[in-house]
Tab-separated table of C-alpha atoms and ligand atoms in Angstrom:
chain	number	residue	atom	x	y	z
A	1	UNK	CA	-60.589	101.373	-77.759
A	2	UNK	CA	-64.243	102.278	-79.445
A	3	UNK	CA	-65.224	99.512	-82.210
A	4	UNK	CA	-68.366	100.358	-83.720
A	5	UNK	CA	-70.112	98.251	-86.276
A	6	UNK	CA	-72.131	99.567	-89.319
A	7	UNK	CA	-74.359	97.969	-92.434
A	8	UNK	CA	-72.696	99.161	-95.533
A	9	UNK	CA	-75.855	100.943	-97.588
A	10	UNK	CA	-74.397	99.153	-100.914
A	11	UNK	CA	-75.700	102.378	-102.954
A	12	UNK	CA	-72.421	104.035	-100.680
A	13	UNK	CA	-69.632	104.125	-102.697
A	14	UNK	CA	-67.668	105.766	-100.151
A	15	UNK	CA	-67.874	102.801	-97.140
A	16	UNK	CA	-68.537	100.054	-99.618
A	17	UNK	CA	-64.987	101.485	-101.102
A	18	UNK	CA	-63.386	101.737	-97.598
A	19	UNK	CA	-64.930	97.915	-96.707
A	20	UNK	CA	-63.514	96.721	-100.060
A	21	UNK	CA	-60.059	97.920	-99.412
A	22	UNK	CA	-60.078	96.039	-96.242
A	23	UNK	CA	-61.120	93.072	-97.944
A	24	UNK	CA	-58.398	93.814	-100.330
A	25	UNK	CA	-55.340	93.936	-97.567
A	26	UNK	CA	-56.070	91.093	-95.434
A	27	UNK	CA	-56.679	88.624	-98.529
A	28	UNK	CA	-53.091	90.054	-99.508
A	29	UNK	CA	-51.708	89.269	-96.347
A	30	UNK	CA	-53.403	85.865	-95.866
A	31	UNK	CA	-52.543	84.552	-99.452
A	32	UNK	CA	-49.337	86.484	-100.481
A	33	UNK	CA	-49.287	84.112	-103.358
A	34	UNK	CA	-52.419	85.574	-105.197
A	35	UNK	CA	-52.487	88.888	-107.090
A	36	UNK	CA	-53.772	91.936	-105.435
A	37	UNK	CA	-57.301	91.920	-107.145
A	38	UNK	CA	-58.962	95.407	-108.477
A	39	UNK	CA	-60.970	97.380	-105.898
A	40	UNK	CA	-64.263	97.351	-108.361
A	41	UNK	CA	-64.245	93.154	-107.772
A	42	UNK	CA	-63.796	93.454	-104.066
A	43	UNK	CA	-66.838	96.103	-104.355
A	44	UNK	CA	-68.810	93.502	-106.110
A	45	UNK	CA	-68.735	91.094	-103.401
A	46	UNK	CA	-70.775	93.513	-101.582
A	47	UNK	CA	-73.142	94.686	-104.463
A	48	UNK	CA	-73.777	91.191	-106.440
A	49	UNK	CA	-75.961	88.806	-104.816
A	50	UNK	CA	-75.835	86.049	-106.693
A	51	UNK	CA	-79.943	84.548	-106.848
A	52	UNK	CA	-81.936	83.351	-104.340
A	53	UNK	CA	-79.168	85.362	-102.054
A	54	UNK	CA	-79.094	88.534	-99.948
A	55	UNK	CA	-75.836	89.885	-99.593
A	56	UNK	CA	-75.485	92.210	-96.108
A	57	UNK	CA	-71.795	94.081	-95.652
A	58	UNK	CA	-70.451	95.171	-92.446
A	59	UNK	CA	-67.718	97.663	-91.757
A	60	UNK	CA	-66.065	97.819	-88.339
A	61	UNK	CA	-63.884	100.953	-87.168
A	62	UNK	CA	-61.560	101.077	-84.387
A	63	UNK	CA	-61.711	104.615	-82.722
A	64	UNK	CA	-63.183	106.389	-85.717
A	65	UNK	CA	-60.720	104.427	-88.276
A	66	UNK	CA	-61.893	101.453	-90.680
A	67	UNK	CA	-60.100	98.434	-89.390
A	68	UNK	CA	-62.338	95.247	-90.362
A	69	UNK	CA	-64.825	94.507	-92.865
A	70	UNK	CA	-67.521	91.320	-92.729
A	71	UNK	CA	-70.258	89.872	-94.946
A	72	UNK	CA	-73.583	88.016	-94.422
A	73	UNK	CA	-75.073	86.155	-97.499
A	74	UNK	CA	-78.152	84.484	-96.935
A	75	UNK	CA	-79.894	81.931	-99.423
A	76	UNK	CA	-83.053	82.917	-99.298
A	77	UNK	CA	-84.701	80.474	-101.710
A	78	UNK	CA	-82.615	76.719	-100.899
A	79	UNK	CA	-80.740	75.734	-97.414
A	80	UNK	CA	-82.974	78.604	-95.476
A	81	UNK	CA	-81.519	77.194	-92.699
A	82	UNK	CA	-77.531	78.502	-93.827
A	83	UNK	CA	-75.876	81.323	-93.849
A	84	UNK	CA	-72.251	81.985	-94.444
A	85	UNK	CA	-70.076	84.960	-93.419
A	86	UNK	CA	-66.556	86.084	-94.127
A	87	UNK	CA	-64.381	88.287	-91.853
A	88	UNK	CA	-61.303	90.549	-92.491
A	89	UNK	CA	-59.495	92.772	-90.223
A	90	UNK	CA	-56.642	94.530	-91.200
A	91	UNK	CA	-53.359	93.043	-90.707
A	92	UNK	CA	-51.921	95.334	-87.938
A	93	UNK	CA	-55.300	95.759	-86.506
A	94	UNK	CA	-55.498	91.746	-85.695
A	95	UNK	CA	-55.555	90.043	-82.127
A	96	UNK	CA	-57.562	92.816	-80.748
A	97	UNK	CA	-60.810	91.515	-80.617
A	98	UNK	CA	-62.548	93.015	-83.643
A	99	UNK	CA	-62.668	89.697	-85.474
A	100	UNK	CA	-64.646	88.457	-82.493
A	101	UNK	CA	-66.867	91.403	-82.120
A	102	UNK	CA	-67.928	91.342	-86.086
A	103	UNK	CA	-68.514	87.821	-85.652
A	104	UNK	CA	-71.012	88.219	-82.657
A	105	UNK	CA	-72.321	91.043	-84.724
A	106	UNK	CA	-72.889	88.997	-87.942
A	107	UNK	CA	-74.135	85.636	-85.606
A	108	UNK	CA	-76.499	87.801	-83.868
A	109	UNK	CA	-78.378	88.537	-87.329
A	110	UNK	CA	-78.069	85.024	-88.257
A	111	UNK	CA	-79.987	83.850	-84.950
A	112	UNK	CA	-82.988	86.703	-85.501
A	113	UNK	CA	-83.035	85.020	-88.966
A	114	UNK	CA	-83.493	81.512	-87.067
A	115	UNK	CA	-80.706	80.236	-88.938
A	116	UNK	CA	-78.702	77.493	-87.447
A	117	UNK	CA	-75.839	75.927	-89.832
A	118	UNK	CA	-72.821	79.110	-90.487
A	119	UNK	CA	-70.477	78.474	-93.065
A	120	UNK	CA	-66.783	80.118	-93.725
A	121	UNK	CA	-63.590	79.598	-95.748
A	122	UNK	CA	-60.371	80.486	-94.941
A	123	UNK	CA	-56.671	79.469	-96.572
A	124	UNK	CA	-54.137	77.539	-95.654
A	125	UNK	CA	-50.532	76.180	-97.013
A	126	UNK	CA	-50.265	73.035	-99.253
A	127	UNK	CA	-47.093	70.682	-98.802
A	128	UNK	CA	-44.968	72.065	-101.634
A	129	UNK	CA	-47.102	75.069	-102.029
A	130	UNK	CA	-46.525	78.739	-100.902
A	131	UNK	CA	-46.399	79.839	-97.640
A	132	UNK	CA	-49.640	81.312	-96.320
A	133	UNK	CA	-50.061	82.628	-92.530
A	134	UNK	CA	-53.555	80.501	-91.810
A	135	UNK	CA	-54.988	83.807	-88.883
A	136	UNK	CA	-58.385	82.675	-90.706
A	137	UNK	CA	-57.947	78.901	-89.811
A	138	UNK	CA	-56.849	79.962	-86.136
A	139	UNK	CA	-59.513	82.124	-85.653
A	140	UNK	CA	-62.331	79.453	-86.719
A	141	UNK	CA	-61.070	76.717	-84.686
A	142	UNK	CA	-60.647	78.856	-81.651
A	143	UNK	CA	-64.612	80.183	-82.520
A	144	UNK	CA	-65.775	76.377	-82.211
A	145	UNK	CA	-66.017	76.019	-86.053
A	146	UNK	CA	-65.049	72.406	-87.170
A	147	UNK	CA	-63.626	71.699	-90.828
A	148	UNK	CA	-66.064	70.570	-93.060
A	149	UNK	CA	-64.250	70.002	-96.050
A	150	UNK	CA	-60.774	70.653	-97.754
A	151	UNK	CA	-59.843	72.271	-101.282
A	152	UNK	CA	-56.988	71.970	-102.998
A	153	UNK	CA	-55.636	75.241	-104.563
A	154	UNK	CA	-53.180	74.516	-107.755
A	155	UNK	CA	-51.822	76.698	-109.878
A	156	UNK	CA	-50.945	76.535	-114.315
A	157	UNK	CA	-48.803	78.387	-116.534
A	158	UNK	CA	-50.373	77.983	-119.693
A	159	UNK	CA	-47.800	78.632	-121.106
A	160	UNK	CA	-46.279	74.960	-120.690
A	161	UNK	CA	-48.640	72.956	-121.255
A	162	UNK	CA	-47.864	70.683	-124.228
A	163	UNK	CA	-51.853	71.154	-125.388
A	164	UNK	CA	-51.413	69.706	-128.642
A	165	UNK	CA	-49.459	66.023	-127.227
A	166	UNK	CA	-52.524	66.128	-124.354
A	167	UNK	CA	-55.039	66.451	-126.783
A	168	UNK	CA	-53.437	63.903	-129.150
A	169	UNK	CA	-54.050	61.402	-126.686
A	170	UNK	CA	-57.544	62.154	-125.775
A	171	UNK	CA	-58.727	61.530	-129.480
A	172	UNK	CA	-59.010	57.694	-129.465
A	173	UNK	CA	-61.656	58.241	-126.768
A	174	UNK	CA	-63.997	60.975	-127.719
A	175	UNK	CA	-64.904	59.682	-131.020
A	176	UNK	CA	-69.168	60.661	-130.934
A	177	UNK	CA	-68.306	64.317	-129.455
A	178	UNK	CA	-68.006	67.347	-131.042
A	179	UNK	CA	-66.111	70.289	-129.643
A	180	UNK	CA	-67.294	73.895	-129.007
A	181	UNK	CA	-65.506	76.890	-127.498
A	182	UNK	CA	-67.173	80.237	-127.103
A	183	UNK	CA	-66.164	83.587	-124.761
A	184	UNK	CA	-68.621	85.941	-123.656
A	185	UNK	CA	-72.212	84.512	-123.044
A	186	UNK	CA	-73.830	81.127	-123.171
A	187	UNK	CA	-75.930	81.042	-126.212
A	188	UNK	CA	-79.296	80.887	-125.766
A	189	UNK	CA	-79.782	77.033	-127.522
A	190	UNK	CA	-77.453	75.673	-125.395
A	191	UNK	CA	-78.157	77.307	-122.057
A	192	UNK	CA	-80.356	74.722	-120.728
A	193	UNK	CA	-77.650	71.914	-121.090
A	194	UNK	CA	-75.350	74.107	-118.960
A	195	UNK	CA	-78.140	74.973	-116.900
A	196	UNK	CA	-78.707	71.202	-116.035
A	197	UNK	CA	-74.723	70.849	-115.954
A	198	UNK	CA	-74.150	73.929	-113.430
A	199	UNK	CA	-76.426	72.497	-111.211
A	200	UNK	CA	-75.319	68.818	-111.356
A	201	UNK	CA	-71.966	70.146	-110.012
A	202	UNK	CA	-73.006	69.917	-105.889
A	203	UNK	CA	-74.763	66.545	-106.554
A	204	UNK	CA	-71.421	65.395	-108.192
A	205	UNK	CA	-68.231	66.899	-107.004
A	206	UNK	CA	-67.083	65.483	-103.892
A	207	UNK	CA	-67.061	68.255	-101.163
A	208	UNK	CA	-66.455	66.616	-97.754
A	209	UNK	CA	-69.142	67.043	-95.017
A	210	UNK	CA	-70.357	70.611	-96.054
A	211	UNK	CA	-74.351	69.948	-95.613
A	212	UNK	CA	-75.139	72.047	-98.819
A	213	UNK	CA	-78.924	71.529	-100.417
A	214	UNK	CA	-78.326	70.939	-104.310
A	215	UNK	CA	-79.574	73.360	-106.353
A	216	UNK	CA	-82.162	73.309	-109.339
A	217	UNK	CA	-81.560	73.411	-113.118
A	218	UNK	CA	-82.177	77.434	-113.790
A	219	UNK	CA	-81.121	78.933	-117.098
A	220	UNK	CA	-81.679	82.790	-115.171
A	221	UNK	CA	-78.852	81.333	-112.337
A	222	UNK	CA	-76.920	81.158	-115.837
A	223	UNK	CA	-77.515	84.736	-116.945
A	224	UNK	CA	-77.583	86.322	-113.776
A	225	UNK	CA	-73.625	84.943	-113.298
A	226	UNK	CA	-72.650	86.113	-116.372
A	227	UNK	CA	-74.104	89.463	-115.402
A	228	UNK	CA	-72.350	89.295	-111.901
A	229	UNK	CA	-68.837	88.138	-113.985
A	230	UNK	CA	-69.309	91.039	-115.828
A	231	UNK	CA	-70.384	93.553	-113.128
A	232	UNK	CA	-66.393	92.499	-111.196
A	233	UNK	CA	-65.003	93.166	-115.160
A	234	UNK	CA	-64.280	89.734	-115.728
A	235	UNK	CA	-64.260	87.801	-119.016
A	236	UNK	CA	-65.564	84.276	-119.567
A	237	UNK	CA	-63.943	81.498	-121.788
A	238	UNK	CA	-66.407	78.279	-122.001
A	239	UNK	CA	-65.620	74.850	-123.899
A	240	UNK	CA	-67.870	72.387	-123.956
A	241	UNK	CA	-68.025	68.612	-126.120
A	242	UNK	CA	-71.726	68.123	-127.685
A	243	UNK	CA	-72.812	64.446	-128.011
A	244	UNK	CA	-73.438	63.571	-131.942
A	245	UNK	CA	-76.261	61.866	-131.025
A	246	UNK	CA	-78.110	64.123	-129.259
A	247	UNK	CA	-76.757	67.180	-129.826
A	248	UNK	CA	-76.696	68.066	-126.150
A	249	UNK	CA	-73.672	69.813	-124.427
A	250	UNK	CA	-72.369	66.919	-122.039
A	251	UNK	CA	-69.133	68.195	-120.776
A	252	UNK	CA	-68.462	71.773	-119.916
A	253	UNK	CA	-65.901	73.886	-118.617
A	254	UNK	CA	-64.847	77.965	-117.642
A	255	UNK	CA	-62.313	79.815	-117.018
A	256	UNK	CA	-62.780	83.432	-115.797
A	257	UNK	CA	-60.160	86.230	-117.098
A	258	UNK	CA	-59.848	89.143	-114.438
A	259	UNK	CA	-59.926	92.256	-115.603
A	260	UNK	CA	-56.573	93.244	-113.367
A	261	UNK	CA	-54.356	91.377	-113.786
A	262	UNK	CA	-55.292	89.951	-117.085
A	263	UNK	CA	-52.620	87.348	-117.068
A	264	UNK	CA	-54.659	85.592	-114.407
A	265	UNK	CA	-58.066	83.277	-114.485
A	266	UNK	CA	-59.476	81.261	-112.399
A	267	UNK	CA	-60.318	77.711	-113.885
A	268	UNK	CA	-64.023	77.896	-112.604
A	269	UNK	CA	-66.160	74.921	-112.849
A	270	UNK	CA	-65.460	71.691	-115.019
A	271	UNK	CA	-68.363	68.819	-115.547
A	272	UNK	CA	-68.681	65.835	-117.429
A	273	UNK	CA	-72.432	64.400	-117.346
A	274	UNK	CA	-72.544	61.064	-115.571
A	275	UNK	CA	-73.717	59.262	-118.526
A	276	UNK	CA	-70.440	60.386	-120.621
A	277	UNK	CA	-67.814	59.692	-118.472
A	278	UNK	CA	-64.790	57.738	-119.206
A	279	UNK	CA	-64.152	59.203	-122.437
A	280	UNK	CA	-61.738	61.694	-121.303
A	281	UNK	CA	-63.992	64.377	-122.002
A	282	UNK	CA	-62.898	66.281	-118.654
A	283	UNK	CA	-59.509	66.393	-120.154
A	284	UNK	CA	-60.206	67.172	-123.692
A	285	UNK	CA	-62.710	69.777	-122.594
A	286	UNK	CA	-60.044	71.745	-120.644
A	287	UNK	CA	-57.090	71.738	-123.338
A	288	UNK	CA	-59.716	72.735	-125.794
A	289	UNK	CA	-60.073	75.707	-123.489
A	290	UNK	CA	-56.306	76.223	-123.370
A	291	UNK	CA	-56.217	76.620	-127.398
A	292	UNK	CA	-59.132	78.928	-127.527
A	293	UNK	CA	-57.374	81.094	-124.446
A	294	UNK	CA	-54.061	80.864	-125.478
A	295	UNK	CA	-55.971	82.129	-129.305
A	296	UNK	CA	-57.471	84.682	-128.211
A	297	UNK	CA	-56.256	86.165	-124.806
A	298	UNK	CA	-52.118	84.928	-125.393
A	299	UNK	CA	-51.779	87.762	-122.408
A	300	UNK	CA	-53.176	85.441	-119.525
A	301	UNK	CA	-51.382	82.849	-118.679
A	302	UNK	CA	-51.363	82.633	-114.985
A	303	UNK	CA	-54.604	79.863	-114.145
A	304	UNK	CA	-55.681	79.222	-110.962
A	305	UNK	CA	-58.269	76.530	-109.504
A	306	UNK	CA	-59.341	74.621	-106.413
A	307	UNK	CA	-61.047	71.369	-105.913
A	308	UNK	CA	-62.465	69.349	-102.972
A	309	UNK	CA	-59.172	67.460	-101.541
A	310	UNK	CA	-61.398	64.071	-101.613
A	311	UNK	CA	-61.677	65.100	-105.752
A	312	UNK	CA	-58.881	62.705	-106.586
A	313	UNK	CA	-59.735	62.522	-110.269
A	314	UNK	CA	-60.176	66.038	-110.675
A	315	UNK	CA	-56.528	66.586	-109.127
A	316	UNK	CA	-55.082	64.238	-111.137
A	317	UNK	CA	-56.779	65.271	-114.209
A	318	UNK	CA	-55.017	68.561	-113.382
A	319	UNK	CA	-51.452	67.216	-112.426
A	320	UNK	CA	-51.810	65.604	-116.251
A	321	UNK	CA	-52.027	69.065	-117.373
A	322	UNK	CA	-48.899	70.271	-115.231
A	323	UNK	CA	-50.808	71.978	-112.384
A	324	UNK	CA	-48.730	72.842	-109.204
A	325	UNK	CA	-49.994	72.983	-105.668
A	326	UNK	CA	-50.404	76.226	-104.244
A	327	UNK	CA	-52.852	76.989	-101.045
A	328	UNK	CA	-55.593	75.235	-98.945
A	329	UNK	CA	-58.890	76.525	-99.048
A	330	UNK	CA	-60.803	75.339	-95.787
A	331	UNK	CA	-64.463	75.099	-95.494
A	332	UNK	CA	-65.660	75.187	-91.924
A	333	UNK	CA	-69.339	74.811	-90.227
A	334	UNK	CA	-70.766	75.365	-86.921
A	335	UNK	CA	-74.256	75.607	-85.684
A	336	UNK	CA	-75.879	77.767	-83.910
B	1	COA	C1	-59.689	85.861	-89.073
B	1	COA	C2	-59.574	87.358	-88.717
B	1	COA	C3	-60.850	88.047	-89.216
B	1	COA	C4	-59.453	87.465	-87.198
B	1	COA	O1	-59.479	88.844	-86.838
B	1	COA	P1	-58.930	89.351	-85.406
B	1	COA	O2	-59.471	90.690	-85.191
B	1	COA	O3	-57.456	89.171	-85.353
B	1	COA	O4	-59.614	88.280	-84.421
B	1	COA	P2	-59.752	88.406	-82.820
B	1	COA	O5	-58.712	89.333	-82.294
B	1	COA	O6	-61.154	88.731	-82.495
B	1	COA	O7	-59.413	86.910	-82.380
B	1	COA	C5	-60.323	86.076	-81.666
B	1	COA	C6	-59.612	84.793	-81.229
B	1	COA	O8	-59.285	83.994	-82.397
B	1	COA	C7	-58.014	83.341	-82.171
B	1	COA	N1	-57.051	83.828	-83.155
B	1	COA	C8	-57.234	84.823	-84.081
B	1	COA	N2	-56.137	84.936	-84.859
B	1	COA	C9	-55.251	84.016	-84.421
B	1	COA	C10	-53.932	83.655	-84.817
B	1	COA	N3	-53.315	84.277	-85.845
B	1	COA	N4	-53.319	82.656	-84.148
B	1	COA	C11	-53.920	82.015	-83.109
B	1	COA	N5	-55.179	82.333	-82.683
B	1	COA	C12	-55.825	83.313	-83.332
B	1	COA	C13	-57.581	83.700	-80.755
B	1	COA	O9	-58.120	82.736	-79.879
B	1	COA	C14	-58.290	85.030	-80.575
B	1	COA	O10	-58.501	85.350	-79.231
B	1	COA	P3	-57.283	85.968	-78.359
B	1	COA	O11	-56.613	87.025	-79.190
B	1	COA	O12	-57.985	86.504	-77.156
B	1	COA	O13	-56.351	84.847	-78.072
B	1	COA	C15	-58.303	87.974	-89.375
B	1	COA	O14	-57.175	87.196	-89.046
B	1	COA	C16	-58.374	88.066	-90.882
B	1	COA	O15	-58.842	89.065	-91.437
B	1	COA	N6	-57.940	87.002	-91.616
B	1	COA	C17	-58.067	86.978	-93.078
B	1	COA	C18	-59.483	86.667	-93.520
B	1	COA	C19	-59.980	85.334	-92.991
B	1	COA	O16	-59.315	84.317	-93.086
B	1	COA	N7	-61.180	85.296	-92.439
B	1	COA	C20	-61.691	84.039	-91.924
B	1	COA	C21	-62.888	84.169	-91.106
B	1	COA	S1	-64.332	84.147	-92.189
């Protein structure tokens, strides 16, 4: 067998297309459980950096035919010293060695970078969950990766969550905060609260041993995801509770419509400032969300979201609201 290795030129529809369907097929077969996403999103983890990032994509082919796909993003701006790569080889294509050779490829960049921590993610089953193969998991561990840090996957139908008895019982406790929903872009006299709440998340949110610099309030990291969300066709549902007092946003929370299928999301972040908690703001912050969904996109109804497995109020925050277990997402490190 020939494998040769090449840097996807992201202006190259063509290979950036071929690497995305790669992507597309081995996600499919490693989490059978999630929707088959649309090609433009897979072709937007190629083309979106995200900033302070550079994004490199890599596609492999086995005698002449694309067989594995990889990608290099490197923070250019905080933890200089990281990078973290993701791997997919096509399902019948696996256990031939062309994991391992886009690894050494990708490693061998990291190195010339001087770069010594390497960070990846692959899935896993849940007890009670869906079945899901785990090649990723098997393939770190046999690479000398260790686990850094567990998520747990769990899944919503919106359609049964009682939002109304939920919210009912939050109201005795969030007397001196105001609710706000909005979809579509933060607006511009708010964006510095969610600024300073974005970027309180890695300081706050339990995530294992992952060795992760936290990042600085930026209102531009702000607009430069909504212009990524947008760029993969996405559309964004926010809710937030503002403190009387101060007027301030103190509690915040998204949940990201796909463009195909629209009856999914992903329940992105949720974040109650340190100085508000124990109101129940994280709950009444995501059924508020719920209502304005359910309002004005009744077609998705199909929510999806992870959290770090040592995020035991989180979790149960979401059990409350009658999410399931589905898949493990693993975080693993090694160093160089
Ligand atoms: C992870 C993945 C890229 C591996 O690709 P691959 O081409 O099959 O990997 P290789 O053939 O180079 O495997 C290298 C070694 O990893 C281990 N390994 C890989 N898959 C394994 C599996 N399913 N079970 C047990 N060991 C496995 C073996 O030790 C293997 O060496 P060997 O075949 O000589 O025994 C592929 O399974 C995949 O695309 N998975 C979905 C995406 C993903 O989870 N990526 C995670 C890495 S970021």
């Amino acid at each position: 067998m020939s494998l040769s290795i090449v840097t996807l030129d992201p202006a190259d529809d063509a290979e950036c297309g071929e690497a995305a369907a790669i992507m597309r097929l081995a996600s499919l077969a490693e989490t059978p459980d999630m929707p088959a996403l649309s090609p433009r999103r897979y072709m937007a983890r190629f083309r979106n950096p995200q900033l302070g990032e550079r994004r490199i994509g890599f596609l492999a082919r086995e005698d002449g035919v694309a067989a594995g796909a990889g990608l290099l993003i490197l923070p250019d701006e905080q933890n200089r010293d990281a990078a973290m790569i993701e791997l997919h080889v096509l399902p019948e294509r696996r256990r031939r060695g062309i994991g391992r050779a886009l690894h050494d490829h990708l490693t061998g960049i990291i190195r010339a970078e001087d770069r010594t921590t390497v960070l990846a993610n692959t899935s896993e089953s849940l007890p009670g969950g869906p079945v899901r193969p785990g090649d990723g998991s098997a393939f770190a561990a046999a690479l000398g990766y260790r686990r850094a840090s567990t998520a747990h996957g769990q899944a919503l139908d919106l359609r049964e969550v009682p939002a109304e008895r939920l919210l009912a019982g939050t109201a005795p406790h969030t007397g001196g905060y105001s609710p706000v929903v909005w979809s579509g872009d933060v607006p511009e006299a708010d964006v510095d609260d969610i600024a300073y709440l974005n970027a309180r998340l890695l300081q706050d949110a339990p995530t294992g041993d992952i060795e992760w610099e936290a990042e600085k309030p930026d209102p531009s990291v702000i607009r430069n995801y909504e212009r990524t969300y947008r760029d993969k066709g996405s559309t964004l549902f926010h809710a937030a509770m503002r403190d009387d007092t101060t007027g301030r946003l103190v509690a915040w929370t998204l949940i990201e419509q796909l463009d195909d299928p629209s009856s999914w999301g992903w329940q992105q972040i949720t974040l109650v400032d340190p100085a508000h908690r124990g109101h129940r703001l994280g709950l009444a912050v995501k059924i508020h969300n719920h209502l304005q969904v359910r309002a004005k996109a009744p077609e998705l109804h199909h929510v999806h979201t992870w959290n770090s497995a040592a995020n035991h109020h989180m979790i149960a925050i979401n059990e409350a609201l009658g999410f399931r277990p589905s898949g493990a997402t693993i975080d693993w490190q090694t160093r160089l």
